[in-house]
Amino acid sequence: MKKYTLLLLLFPFIISAQDFTMVDNVVRSAYKNVTSIENLAKRIDYDFKTDVEKTRAVFTWLTHNVRYKEHHSKLLKEPEFLVYFSEDHLKRIIKTKQEKKIKEAFEGRTAVCEGFSLLFKRICDLMNLENELIYGYTKPSGDYVGILATTKNHVWNAVKVNNKWIIIDPTYGAGQSYNGVWIREFNPTFFNTSISILNRTHFPSETKWLNFQKQQKLEKFCSEPVVRNAFFKHKVDIVEPKEGVIDVKDNNLIKFKIRGVKNIKSLLYVFTNDGTVRTPKVRNKEGYNDYYFQKPKEDTTLHIYINNELALEYAVKVE
């Protein structure tokens, strides 16, 4: 263990490649009956020696113990009017509301993204880990594709480890929604998430974090398809179309050029409006395959699956 820790200190760039099996197993097996946030932070701080292990332990505990509380608003929170008499009074009101969300997330084991991230931040604060909240925009489903974001709808976390910021999204790490139903699915991709993935899934509102992840323009981010876990897991690449909104004219088939699908029969698709699982026609090409999907009867969302796992979502407009 000492040798492993030394390597981590000498080469901080290997964080993303570190094996966290031991950390995950300890948290999953020994942290089931923690009685308070303070007790949880103390146990993590005692059991693990490096900052990256402590940060991973917080991520693993949250993603295995807190469920996402589904709601139907596209906003981070419902609009509300706050009556306050000074800036200090406003800060106290906001702090009180945040404390309530942290308590609900820990005691009730359910939260929306803000509850996940606030609880994550509180545990890190108790261990004196430098961290920040990142507010911004994501595309939870194909319904958001092609719509320019005008308000923040998500929040995630950053922790400084070995003088380097790593990005963590405990909400995305805990599971994902399929057709409006949230399913728990541990996803370590969103611990120390790579810049290439962040650019396709998260758009920060602050310039500091936009520069950090070298994010593209908001218009382009909003116009791209929704990429899901299977897209990264199976390392596929969409050659065409690049845009997330597909306009279908006449009786034309929808054509995709896709690279990296190992078993061409593993790719299936579903239109939200009819829910029928279909197999596309495939033509093998050098370096990629052409996939042909039938035209839907009306505007809908196209879901593409690989090995029965949701990989991509597109908005389809029928003319």
PDB file of C-alpha atoms in Angstrom:
ATOM      1  CA  MET A   1       0.000   0.000   0.000  1.00  0.00           C
ATOM      2  CA  LYS A   2       2.836   2.425   0.816  1.00  0.00           C
ATOM      3  CA  LYS A   3       4.445   1.802  -2.565  1.00  0.00           C
ATOM      4  CA  TYR A   4       1.098   2.385  -4.304  1.00  0.00           C
ATOM      5  CA  THR A   5       0.544   5.663  -2.475  1.00  0.00           C
ATOM      6  CA  LEU A   6       4.062   6.808  -3.378  1.00  0.00           C
ATOM      7  CA  LEU A   7       3.407   6.160  -7.048  1.00  0.00           C
ATOM      8  CA  LEU A   8       0.236   8.214  -6.832  1.00  0.00           C
ATOM      9  CA  LEU A   9       2.091  11.133  -5.295  1.00  0.00           C
ATOM     10  CA  LEU A  10       4.890  11.004  -7.851  1.00  0.00           C
ATOM     11  CA  PHE A  11       2.582  10.636 -10.838  1.00  0.00           C
ATOM     12  CA  PRO A  12      -0.726  12.430 -10.219  1.00  0.00           C
ATOM     13  CA  PHE A  13      -1.733  12.016 -13.857  1.00  0.00           C
ATOM     14  CA  ILE A  14      -2.443   8.300 -13.264  1.00  0.00           C
ATOM     15  CA  ILE A  15      -5.490   9.035 -11.084  1.00  0.00           C
ATOM     16  CA  SER A  16      -7.887   8.105 -13.855  1.00  0.00           C
ATOM     17  CA  ALA A  17      -6.216   4.714 -14.267  1.00  0.00           C
ATOM     18  CA  GLN A  18      -6.130   3.854 -10.574  1.00  0.00           C
ATOM     19  CA  ASP A  19      -7.909   0.702  -9.463  1.00  0.00           C
ATOM     20  CA  PHE A  20     -10.528   1.623  -6.855  1.00  0.00           C
ATOM     21  CA  THR A  21     -11.795  -1.925  -6.302  1.00  0.00           C
ATOM     22  CA  MET A  22     -10.590  -1.983  -2.698  1.00  0.00           C
ATOM     23  CA  VAL A  23     -12.169   1.383  -1.912  1.00  0.00           C
ATOM     24  CA  ASP A  24     -15.477   0.431  -3.542  1.00  0.00           C
ATOM     25  CA  ASN A  25     -15.639  -2.939  -1.767  1.00  0.00           C
ATOM     26  CA  VAL A  26     -14.957  -1.428   1.658  1.00  0.00           C
ATOM     27  CA  VAL A  27     -17.593   1.265   1.217  1.00  0.00           C
ATOM     28  CA  ARG A  28     -20.222  -1.143  -0.131  1.00  0.00           C
ATOM     29  CA  SER A  29     -19.718  -3.713   2.617  1.00  0.00           C
ATOM     30  CA  ALA A  30     -18.818  -1.747   5.751  1.00  0.00           C
ATOM     31  CA  TYR A  31     -20.661   1.573   5.449  1.00  0.00           C
ATOM     32  CA  LYS A  32     -24.278   0.417   5.401  1.00  0.00           C
ATOM     33  CA  ASN A  33     -25.296   1.615   8.851  1.00  0.00           C
ATOM     34  CA  VAL A  34     -23.690   5.043   9.234  1.00  0.00           C
ATOM     35  CA  THR A  35     -25.791   7.180  11.572  1.00  0.00           C
ATOM     36  CA  SER A  36     -24.738  10.705  10.618  1.00  0.00           C
ATOM     37  CA  ILE A  37     -22.938  12.682   7.948  1.00  0.00           C
ATOM     38  CA  GLU A  38     -20.223  13.520  10.455  1.00  0.00           C
ATOM     39  CA  ASN A  39     -19.720   9.855  11.315  1.00  0.00           C
ATOM     40  CA  LEU A  40     -19.523   8.947   7.634  1.00  0.00           C
ATOM     41  CA  ALA A  41     -16.865  11.601   7.002  1.00  0.00           C
ATOM     42  CA  LYS A  42     -14.830  10.463  10.027  1.00  0.00           C
ATOM     43  CA  ARG A  43     -14.889   6.835   8.912  1.00  0.00           C
ATOM     44  CA  ILE A  44     -13.809   7.689   5.380  1.00  0.00           C
ATOM     45  CA  ASP A  45     -11.090  10.003   6.672  1.00  0.00           C
ATOM     46  CA  TYR A  46      -9.785   7.258   8.964  1.00  0.00           C
ATOM     47  CA  ASP A  47     -10.076   4.284   6.598  1.00  0.00           C
ATOM     48  CA  PHE A  48      -8.418   5.853   3.554  1.00  0.00           C
ATOM     49  CA  LYS A  49      -5.116   7.684   3.402  1.00  0.00           C
ATOM     50  CA  THR A  50      -4.980   9.546   0.094  1.00  0.00           C
ATOM     51  CA  ASP A  51      -7.284  12.368  -1.007  1.00  0.00           C
ATOM     52  CA  VAL A  52      -8.253  10.542  -4.185  1.00  0.00           C
ATOM     53  CA  GLU A  53      -9.281   7.435  -2.209  1.00  0.00           C
ATOM     54  CA  LYS A  54     -11.333   9.558   0.190  1.00  0.00           C
ATOM     55  CA  THR A  55     -13.010  11.335  -2.717  1.00  0.00           C
ATOM     56  CA  ARG A  56     -13.758   8.005  -4.394  1.00  0.00           C
ATOM     57  CA  ALA A  57     -15.244   6.679  -1.137  1.00  0.00           C
ATOM     58  CA  VAL A  58     -17.667   9.612  -0.982  1.00  0.00           C
ATOM     59  CA  PHE A  59     -18.658   9.040  -4.613  1.00  0.00           C
ATOM     60  CA  THR A  60     -19.204   5.308  -4.076  1.00  0.00           C
ATOM     61  CA  TRP A  61     -21.228   5.769  -0.904  1.00  0.00           C
ATOM     62  CA  LEU A  62     -23.520   8.340  -2.509  1.00  0.00           C
ATOM     63  CA  THR A  63     -24.080   6.400  -5.716  1.00  0.00           C
ATOM     64  CA  HIS A  64     -24.969   3.217  -3.808  1.00  0.00           C
ATOM     65  CA  ASN A  65     -27.096   4.726  -1.043  1.00  0.00           C
ATOM     66  CA  VAL A  66     -28.997   7.694  -2.465  1.00  0.00           C
ATOM     67  CA  ARG A  67     -31.677   7.283  -5.124  1.00  0.00           C
ATOM     68  CA  TYR A  68     -32.557   9.950  -7.642  1.00  0.00           C
ATOM     69  CA  LYS A  69     -35.890  11.596  -6.843  1.00  0.00           C
ATOM     70  CA  GLU A  70     -37.648  11.964 -10.164  1.00  0.00           C
ATOM     71  CA  HIS A  71     -39.417  15.181 -10.954  1.00  0.00           C
ATOM     72  CA  HIS A  72     -40.958  16.614 -14.083  1.00  0.00           C
ATOM     73  CA  SER A  73     -39.478  20.099 -14.091  1.00  0.00           C
ATOM     74  CA  LYS A  74     -36.744  20.991 -16.577  1.00  0.00           C
ATOM     75  CA  LEU A  75     -35.374  23.481 -14.071  1.00  0.00           C
ATOM     76  CA  LEU A  76     -32.949  22.770 -11.286  1.00  0.00           C
ATOM     77  CA  LYS A  77     -35.661  23.834  -8.843  1.00  0.00           C
ATOM     78  CA  GLU A  78     -39.153  25.264  -8.991  1.00  0.00           C
ATOM     79  CA  PRO A  79     -39.308  29.069  -9.341  1.00  0.00           C
ATOM     80  CA  GLU A  80     -39.896  30.685  -5.972  1.00  0.00           C
ATOM     81  CA  PHE A  81     -40.099  34.124  -4.400  1.00  0.00           C
ATOM     82  CA  LEU A  82     -37.753  34.854  -1.511  1.00  0.00           C
ATOM     83  CA  VAL A  83     -38.542  37.730   0.829  1.00  0.00           C
ATOM     84  CA  TYR A  84     -35.382  39.055   2.442  1.00  0.00           C
ATOM     85  CA  PHE A  85     -34.234  42.276   4.091  1.00  0.00           C
ATOM     86  CA  SER A  86     -30.485  42.229   3.446  1.00  0.00           C
ATOM     87  CA  GLU A  87     -27.816  40.249   1.630  1.00  0.00           C
ATOM     88  CA  ASP A  88     -26.914  38.496   4.886  1.00  0.00           C
ATOM     89  CA  HIS A  89     -30.563  37.562   5.395  1.00  0.00           C
ATOM     90  CA  LEU A  90     -30.690  36.129   1.851  1.00  0.00           C
ATOM     91  CA  LYS A  91     -27.545  34.088   2.491  1.00  0.00           C
ATOM     92  CA  ARG A  92     -29.114  32.662   5.663  1.00  0.00           C
ATOM     93  CA  ILE A  93     -32.291  31.726   3.774  1.00  0.00           C
ATOM     94  CA  ILE A  94     -30.306  29.966   1.037  1.00  0.00           C
ATOM     95  CA  LYS A  95     -28.148  28.182   3.612  1.00  0.00           C
ATOM     96  CA  THR A  96     -31.246  26.981   5.485  1.00  0.00           C
ATOM     97  CA  LYS A  97     -32.723  25.589   2.267  1.00  0.00           C
ATOM     98  CA  GLN A  98     -29.460  23.857   1.400  1.00  0.00           C
ATOM     99  CA  GLU A  99     -29.223  22.328   4.873  1.00  0.00           C
ATOM    100  CA  LYS A 100     -32.724  20.922   4.405  1.00  0.00           C
ATOM    101  CA  LYS A 101     -31.739  19.332   1.079  1.00  0.00           C
ATOM    102  CA  ILE A 102     -28.581  17.828   2.603  1.00  0.00           C
ATOM    103  CA  LYS A 103     -30.608  16.356   5.471  1.00  0.00           C
ATOM    104  CA  GLU A 104     -33.238  14.943   3.116  1.00  0.00           C
ATOM    105  CA  ALA A 105     -30.573  13.373   0.909  1.00  0.00           C
ATOM    106  CA  PHE A 106     -28.813  11.674   3.823  1.00  0.00           C
ATOM    107  CA  GLU A 107     -31.754  10.690   6.004  1.00  0.00           C
ATOM    108  CA  GLY A 108     -34.302  10.026   3.270  1.00  0.00           C
ATOM    109  CA  ARG A 109     -31.751   8.527   0.845  1.00  0.00           C
ATOM    110  CA  THR A 110     -33.380  10.365  -2.077  1.00  0.00           C
ATOM    111  CA  ALA A 111     -32.432  13.583  -3.841  1.00  0.00           C
ATOM    112  CA  VAL A 112     -32.319  15.444  -7.114  1.00  0.00           C
ATOM    113  CA  CYS A 113     -28.935  16.489  -8.475  1.00  0.00           C
ATOM    114  CA  GLU A 114     -28.611  19.421  -6.070  1.00  0.00           C
ATOM    115  CA  GLY A 115     -29.091  17.149  -3.072  1.00  0.00           C
ATOM    116  CA  PHE A 116     -26.480  14.702  -4.380  1.00  0.00           C
ATOM    117  CA  SER A 117     -23.917  17.441  -4.936  1.00  0.00           C
ATOM    118  CA  LEU A 118     -24.595  19.372  -1.728  1.00  0.00           C
ATOM    119  CA  LEU A 119     -24.205  16.186   0.330  1.00  0.00           C
ATOM    120  CA  PHE A 120     -21.041  15.317  -1.594  1.00  0.00           C
ATOM    121  CA  LYS A 121     -19.666  18.782  -0.840  1.00  0.00           C
ATOM    122  CA  ARG A 122     -20.585  18.577   2.866  1.00  0.00           C
ATOM    123  CA  ILE A 123     -18.726  15.284   3.339  1.00  0.00           C
ATOM    124  CA  CYS A 124     -15.668  16.658   1.512  1.00  0.00           C
ATOM    125  CA  ASP A 125     -15.767  19.842   3.615  1.00  0.00           C
ATOM    126  CA  LEU A 126     -15.744  17.777   6.814  1.00  0.00           C
ATOM    127  CA  MET A 127     -12.544  16.099   5.607  1.00  0.00           C
ATOM    128  CA  ASN A 128     -10.999  19.432   4.548  1.00  0.00           C
ATOM    129  CA  LEU A 129     -10.902  18.430   0.889  1.00  0.00           C
ATOM    130  CA  GLU A 130     -10.892  21.505  -1.347  1.00  0.00           C
ATOM    131  CA  ASN A 131     -13.988  21.306  -3.524  1.00  0.00           C
ATOM    132  CA  GLU A 132     -16.560  23.356  -5.439  1.00  0.00           C
ATOM    133  CA  LEU A 133     -20.054  23.021  -6.821  1.00  0.00           C
ATOM    134  CA  ILE A 134     -20.429  23.406 -10.588  1.00  0.00           C
ATOM    135  CA  TYR A 135     -23.777  24.615 -11.896  1.00  0.00           C
ATOM    136  CA  GLY A 136     -24.721  24.238 -15.518  1.00  0.00           C
ATOM    137  CA  TYR A 137     -26.743  22.424 -18.124  1.00  0.00           C
ATOM    138  CA  THR A 138     -27.142  18.819 -19.286  1.00  0.00           C
ATOM    139  CA  LYS A 139     -29.500  17.008 -21.671  1.00  0.00           C
ATOM    140  CA  PRO A 140     -31.406  14.431 -19.607  1.00  0.00           C
ATOM    141  CA  SER A 141     -33.250  13.040 -22.642  1.00  0.00           C
ATOM    142  CA  GLY A 142     -33.817  13.450 -26.360  1.00  0.00           C
ATOM    143  CA  ASP A 143     -36.572  15.963 -25.572  1.00  0.00           C
ATOM    144  CA  TYR A 144     -33.826  18.509 -24.856  1.00  0.00           C
ATOM    145  CA  VAL A 145     -31.971  18.078 -28.156  1.00  0.00           C
ATOM    146  CA  GLY A 146     -32.063  21.141 -30.382  1.00  0.00           C
ATOM    147  CA  ILE A 147     -33.422  23.408 -27.640  1.00  0.00           C
ATOM    148  CA  LEU A 148     -31.090  26.239 -26.614  1.00  0.00           C
ATOM    149  CA  ALA A 149     -30.586  26.219 -22.854  1.00  0.00           C
ATOM    150  CA  THR A 150     -31.744  29.360 -21.078  1.00  0.00           C
ATOM    151  CA  THR A 151     -31.449  28.264 -17.451  1.00  0.00           C
ATOM    152  CA  LYS A 152     -29.314  25.923 -15.345  1.00  0.00           C
ATOM    153  CA  ASN A 153     -30.794  22.466 -14.766  1.00  0.00           C
ATOM    154  CA  HIS A 154     -27.949  20.492 -13.174  1.00  0.00           C
ATOM    155  CA  VAL A 155     -25.174  20.688 -10.583  1.00  0.00           C
ATOM    156  CA  TRP A 156     -22.092  18.521 -10.076  1.00  0.00           C
ATOM    157  CA  ASN A 157     -18.769  18.640  -8.191  1.00  0.00           C
ATOM    158  CA  ALA A 158     -15.052  19.352  -8.494  1.00  0.00           C
ATOM    159  CA  VAL A 159     -12.410  18.245  -5.986  1.00  0.00           C
ATOM    160  CA  LYS A 160      -8.765  19.287  -5.955  1.00  0.00           C
ATOM    161  CA  VAL A 161      -6.522  16.209  -5.688  1.00  0.00           C
ATOM    162  CA  ASN A 162      -2.723  16.565  -5.842  1.00  0.00           C
ATOM    163  CA  ASN A 163      -3.173  20.192  -6.980  1.00  0.00           C
ATOM    164  CA  LYS A 164      -5.354  19.085  -9.874  1.00  0.00           C
ATOM    165  CA  TRP A 165      -9.113  19.482 -10.230  1.00  0.00           C
ATOM    166  CA  ILE A 166     -11.052  16.315 -10.957  1.00  0.00           C
ATOM    167  CA  ILE A 167     -14.700  16.422 -12.010  1.00  0.00           C
ATOM    168  CA  ILE A 168     -17.299  14.183 -10.385  1.00  0.00           C
ATOM    169  CA  ASP A 169     -21.025  13.810 -10.984  1.00  0.00           C
ATOM    170  CA  PRO A 170     -22.568  11.592  -8.285  1.00  0.00           C
ATOM    171  CA  THR A 171     -26.028  11.913  -9.862  1.00  0.00           C
ATOM    172  CA  TYR A 172     -24.860  10.505 -13.199  1.00  0.00           C
ATOM    173  CA  GLY A 173     -22.734   7.990 -11.322  1.00  0.00           C
ATOM    174  CA  ALA A 174     -25.756   6.587  -9.477  1.00  0.00           C
ATOM    175  CA  GLY A 175     -27.935   5.708 -12.473  1.00  0.00           C
ATOM    176  CA  GLN A 176     -29.884   7.032 -15.415  1.00  0.00           C
ATOM    177  CA  SER A 177     -33.436   7.437 -16.687  1.00  0.00           C
ATOM    178  CA  TYR A 178     -34.981   5.230 -19.359  1.00  0.00           C
ATOM    179  CA  ASN A 179     -38.212   6.642 -20.793  1.00  0.00           C
ATOM    180  CA  GLY A 180     -38.817   8.648 -17.645  1.00  0.00           C
ATOM    181  CA  VAL A 181     -38.005   5.820 -15.195  1.00  0.00           C
ATOM    182  CA  TRP A 182     -34.816   6.136 -13.136  1.00  0.00           C
ATOM    183  CA  ILE A 183     -32.765   2.938 -12.820  1.00  0.00           C
ATOM    184  CA  ARG A 184     -29.858   2.555 -10.425  1.00  0.00           C
ATOM    185  CA  GLU A 185     -26.710   1.754 -12.401  1.00  0.00           C
ATOM    186  CA  PHE A 186     -23.307   2.457 -10.876  1.00  0.00           C
ATOM    187  CA  ASN A 187     -21.255   4.330 -13.460  1.00  0.00           C
ATOM    188  CA  PRO A 188     -17.627   5.054 -12.488  1.00  0.00           C
ATOM    189  CA  THR A 189     -17.202   7.001 -15.752  1.00  0.00           C
ATOM    190  CA  PHE A 190     -18.413  10.045 -13.856  1.00  0.00           C
ATOM    191  CA  PHE A 191     -15.654   9.904 -11.267  1.00  0.00           C
ATOM    192  CA  ASN A 192     -12.710  11.952 -12.510  1.00  0.00           C
ATOM    193  CA  THR A 193     -14.585  12.297 -15.773  1.00  0.00           C
ATOM    194  CA  SER A 194     -12.476  12.855 -18.880  1.00  0.00           C
ATOM    195  CA  ILE A 195     -12.692  16.170 -20.722  1.00  0.00           C
ATOM    196  CA  SER A 196     -13.817  14.424 -23.914  1.00  0.00           C
ATOM    197  CA  ILE A 197     -16.848  12.953 -22.114  1.00  0.00           C
ATOM    198  CA  LEU A 198     -17.661  16.156 -20.223  1.00  0.00           C
ATOM    199  CA  ASN A 199     -17.764  18.087 -23.487  1.00  0.00           C
ATOM    200  CA  ARG A 200     -20.608  15.863 -24.658  1.00  0.00           C
ATOM    201  CA  THR A 201     -22.567  15.642 -21.407  1.00  0.00           C
ATOM    202  CA  HIS A 202     -22.028  18.730 -19.209  1.00  0.00           C
ATOM    203  CA  PHE A 203     -22.069  22.447 -19.998  1.00  0.00           C
ATOM    204  CA  PRO A 204     -20.913  24.615 -17.027  1.00  0.00           C
ATOM    205  CA  SER A 205     -22.320  28.104 -16.556  1.00  0.00           C
ATOM    206  CA  GLU A 206     -19.122  29.620 -15.109  1.00  0.00           C
ATOM    207  CA  THR A 207     -16.287  30.738 -17.383  1.00  0.00           C
ATOM    208  CA  LYS A 208     -13.730  29.096 -15.075  1.00  0.00           C
ATOM    209  CA  TRP A 209     -15.153  25.627 -15.707  1.00  0.00           C
ATOM    210  CA  LEU A 210     -15.910  26.258 -19.377  1.00  0.00           C
ATOM    211  CA  ASN A 211     -12.220  27.030 -19.868  1.00  0.00           C
ATOM    212  CA  PHE A 212     -11.175  24.069 -17.724  1.00  0.00           C
ATOM    213  CA  GLN A 213     -12.920  21.560 -19.962  1.00  0.00           C
ATOM    214  CA  LYS A 214     -12.394  23.554 -23.181  1.00  0.00           C
ATOM    215  CA  GLN A 215     -16.116  23.376 -23.797  1.00  0.00           C
ATOM    216  CA  GLN A 216     -17.598  24.090 -27.215  1.00  0.00           C
ATOM    217  CA  LYS A 217     -20.231  26.785 -27.765  1.00  0.00           C
ATOM    218  CA  LEU A 218     -23.620  26.332 -26.126  1.00  0.00           C
ATOM    219  CA  GLU A 219     -25.451  26.209 -29.458  1.00  0.00           C
ATOM    220  CA  LYS A 220     -23.366  23.263 -30.639  1.00  0.00           C
ATOM    221  CA  PHE A 221     -23.677  21.444 -27.312  1.00  0.00           C
ATOM    222  CA  CYS A 222     -27.457  21.757 -27.374  1.00  0.00           C
ATOM    223  CA  SER A 223     -27.685  20.618 -31.003  1.00  0.00           C
ATOM    224  CA  GLU A 224     -25.815  17.338 -30.462  1.00  0.00           C
ATOM    225  CA  PRO A 225     -27.499  14.012 -29.588  1.00  0.00           C
ATOM    226  CA  VAL A 226     -27.758  12.736 -26.033  1.00  0.00           C
ATOM    227  CA  VAL A 227     -24.955  10.253 -25.352  1.00  0.00           C
ATOM    228  CA  ARG A 228     -25.537   7.561 -22.752  1.00  0.00           C
ATOM    229  CA  ASN A 229     -23.385   5.094 -20.827  1.00  0.00           C
ATOM    230  CA  ALA A 230     -23.284   2.448 -23.571  1.00  0.00           C
ATOM    231  CA  PHE A 231     -21.905   4.966 -26.072  1.00  0.00           C
ATOM    232  CA  PHE A 232     -18.755   5.356 -23.986  1.00  0.00           C
ATOM    233  CA  LYS A 233     -18.674   1.754 -22.778  1.00  0.00           C
ATOM    234  CA  HIS A 234     -18.663   0.270 -26.281  1.00  0.00           C
ATOM    235  CA  LYS A 235     -16.453   3.031 -27.740  1.00  0.00           C
ATOM    236  CA  VAL A 236     -18.583   3.652 -30.799  1.00  0.00           C
ATOM    237  CA  ASP A 237     -18.295   6.663 -33.069  1.00  0.00           C
ATOM    238  CA  ILE A 238     -21.047   8.320 -35.064  1.00  0.00           C
ATOM    239  CA  VAL A 239     -19.661   9.389 -38.439  1.00  0.00           C
ATOM    240  CA  GLU A 240     -23.059  10.738 -39.581  1.00  0.00           C
ATOM    241  CA  PRO A 241     -25.277  12.431 -38.588  1.00  0.00           C
ATOM    242  CA  LYS A 242     -23.440  14.813 -36.271  1.00  0.00           C
ATOM    243  CA  GLU A 243     -26.531  16.848 -35.401  1.00  0.00           C
ATOM    244  CA  GLY A 244     -28.965  15.602 -32.793  1.00  0.00           C
ATOM    245  CA  VAL A 245     -32.064  16.740 -34.704  1.00  0.00           C
ATOM    246  CA  ILE A 246     -32.887  14.578 -37.721  1.00  0.00           C
ATOM    247  CA  ASP A 247     -35.254  15.979 -40.368  1.00  0.00           C
ATOM    248  CA  VAL A 248     -36.989  13.240 -42.371  1.00  0.00           C
ATOM    249  CA  LYS A 249     -38.572  14.080 -45.704  1.00  0.00           C
ATOM    250  CA  ASP A 250     -40.895  12.035 -47.914  1.00  0.00           C
ATOM    251  CA  ASN A 251     -40.464   8.292 -47.337  1.00  0.00           C
ATOM    252  CA  ASN A 252     -36.703   8.410 -46.971  1.00  0.00           C
ATOM    253  CA  LEU A 253     -35.023   6.052 -44.536  1.00  0.00           C
ATOM    254  CA  ILE A 254     -32.924   7.512 -41.728  1.00  0.00           C
ATOM    255  CA  LYS A 255     -29.284   6.737 -42.518  1.00  0.00           C
ATOM    256  CA  PHE A 256     -26.479   6.446 -39.965  1.00  0.00           C
ATOM    257  CA  LYS A 257     -22.774   5.840 -40.484  1.00  0.00           C
ATOM    258  CA  ILE A 258     -21.477   4.196 -37.314  1.00  0.00           C
ATOM    259  CA  ARG A 259     -17.969   2.998 -36.498  1.00  0.00           C
ATOM    260  CA  GLY A 260     -16.969   0.613 -33.719  1.00  0.00           C
ATOM    261  CA  VAL A 261     -19.991  -1.664 -33.292  1.00  0.00           C
ATOM    262  CA  LYS A 262     -18.374  -5.091 -32.931  1.00  0.00           C
ATOM    263  CA  ASN A 263     -21.544  -7.107 -33.470  1.00  0.00           C
ATOM    264  CA  ILE A 264     -23.761  -5.412 -36.062  1.00  0.00           C
ATOM    265  CA  LYS A 265     -26.785  -7.403 -34.875  1.00  0.00           C
ATOM    266  CA  SER A 266     -26.419  -5.938 -31.374  1.00  0.00           C
ATOM    267  CA  LEU A 267     -27.668  -2.519 -32.533  1.00  0.00           C
ATOM    268  CA  LEU A 268     -31.425  -1.968 -32.180  1.00  0.00           C
ATOM    269  CA  TYR A 269     -33.634   1.115 -32.178  1.00  0.00           C
ATOM    270  CA  VAL A 270     -36.925   2.329 -30.725  1.00  0.00           C
ATOM    271  CA  PHE A 271     -39.121   5.343 -31.450  1.00  0.00           C
ATOM    272  CA  THR A 272     -40.758   6.802 -28.344  1.00  0.00           C
ATOM    273  CA  ASN A 273     -44.109   7.280 -30.062  1.00  0.00           C
ATOM    274  CA  ASP A 274     -44.700   3.549 -30.682  1.00  0.00           C
ATOM    275  CA  GLY A 275     -42.226   1.712 -28.412  1.00  0.00           C
ATOM    276  CA  THR A 276     -41.504  -1.025 -30.941  1.00  0.00           C
ATOM    277  CA  VAL A 277     -38.007  -2.514 -30.904  1.00  0.00           C
ATOM    278  CA  ARG A 278     -36.634  -2.714 -34.456  1.00  0.00           C
ATOM    279  CA  THR A 279     -33.552  -4.023 -36.207  1.00  0.00           C
ATOM    280  CA  PRO A 280     -32.041  -1.686 -38.815  1.00  0.00           C
ATOM    281  CA  LYS A 281     -30.860  -2.751 -42.245  1.00  0.00           C
ATOM    282  CA  VAL A 282     -27.058  -2.830 -42.375  1.00  0.00           C
ATOM    283  CA  ARG A 283     -24.503  -2.456 -45.148  1.00  0.00           C
ATOM    284  CA  ASN A 284     -20.878  -3.159 -44.356  1.00  0.00           C
ATOM    285  CA  LYS A 285     -18.402  -0.505 -45.453  1.00  0.00           C
ATOM    286  CA  GLU A 286     -14.673  -0.193 -44.968  1.00  0.00           C
ATOM    287  CA  GLY A 287     -14.089   1.287 -41.518  1.00  0.00           C
ATOM    288  CA  TYR A 288     -17.777   1.710 -40.653  1.00  0.00           C
ATOM    289  CA  ASN A 289     -21.294   0.396 -41.306  1.00  0.00           C
ATOM    290  CA  ASP A 290     -24.329   2.063 -42.840  1.00  0.00           C
ATOM    291  CA  TYR A 291     -27.494   1.581 -40.763  1.00  0.00           C
ATOM    292  CA  TYR A 292     -30.949   2.353 -42.182  1.00  0.00           C
ATOM    293  CA  PHE A 293     -33.882   3.092 -39.873  1.00  0.00           C
ATOM    294  CA  GLN A 294     -37.466   3.386 -41.047  1.00  0.00           C
ATOM    295  CA  LYS A 295     -39.254   6.720 -41.031  1.00  0.00           C
ATOM    296  CA  PRO A 296     -41.556   7.304 -38.012  1.00  0.00           C
ATOM    297  CA  LYS A 297     -45.114   8.496 -38.546  1.00  0.00           C
ATOM    298  CA  GLU A 298     -44.718  11.646 -36.463  1.00  0.00           C
ATOM    299  CA  ASP A 299     -42.188  13.727 -34.545  1.00  0.00           C
ATOM    300  CA  THR A 300     -40.586  11.570 -31.891  1.00  0.00           C
ATOM    301  CA  THR A 301     -37.376  10.596 -30.097  1.00  0.00           C
ATOM    302  CA  LEU A 302     -35.087   7.926 -31.521  1.00  0.00           C
ATOM    303  CA  HIS A 303     -33.351   5.645 -29.003  1.00  0.00           C
ATOM    304  CA  ILE A 304     -30.387   3.576 -30.207  1.00  0.00           C
ATOM    305  CA  TYR A 305     -29.341   0.540 -28.164  1.00  0.00           C
ATOM    306  CA  ILE A 306     -26.145  -1.517 -28.249  1.00  0.00           C
ATOM    307  CA  ASN A 307     -26.245  -4.902 -26.508  1.00  0.00           C
ATOM    308  CA  ASN A 308     -29.610  -3.859 -25.018  1.00  0.00           C
ATOM    309  CA  GLU A 309     -28.024  -0.781 -23.420  1.00  0.00           C
ATOM    310  CA  LEU A 310     -29.155   2.731 -24.317  1.00  0.00           C
ATOM    311  CA  ALA A 311     -26.378   4.507 -26.219  1.00  0.00           C
ATOM    312  CA  LEU A 312     -27.856   7.514 -28.056  1.00  0.00           C
ATOM    313  CA  GLU A 313     -30.975   9.667 -28.296  1.00  0.00           C
ATOM    314  CA  TYR A 314     -31.991  11.865 -31.238  1.00  0.00           C
ATOM    315  CA  ALA A 315     -34.923  14.165 -31.892  1.00  0.00           C
ATOM    316  CA  VAL A 316     -36.676  13.203 -35.142  1.00  0.00           C
ATOM    317  CA  LYS A 317     -38.757  15.772 -37.062  1.00  0.00           C
ATOM    318  CA  VAL A 318     -41.080  14.429 -39.774  1.00  0.00           C
ATOM    319  CA  GLU A 319     -41.939  16.638 -42.712  1.00  0.00           C
TER     320      GLU A 319
END
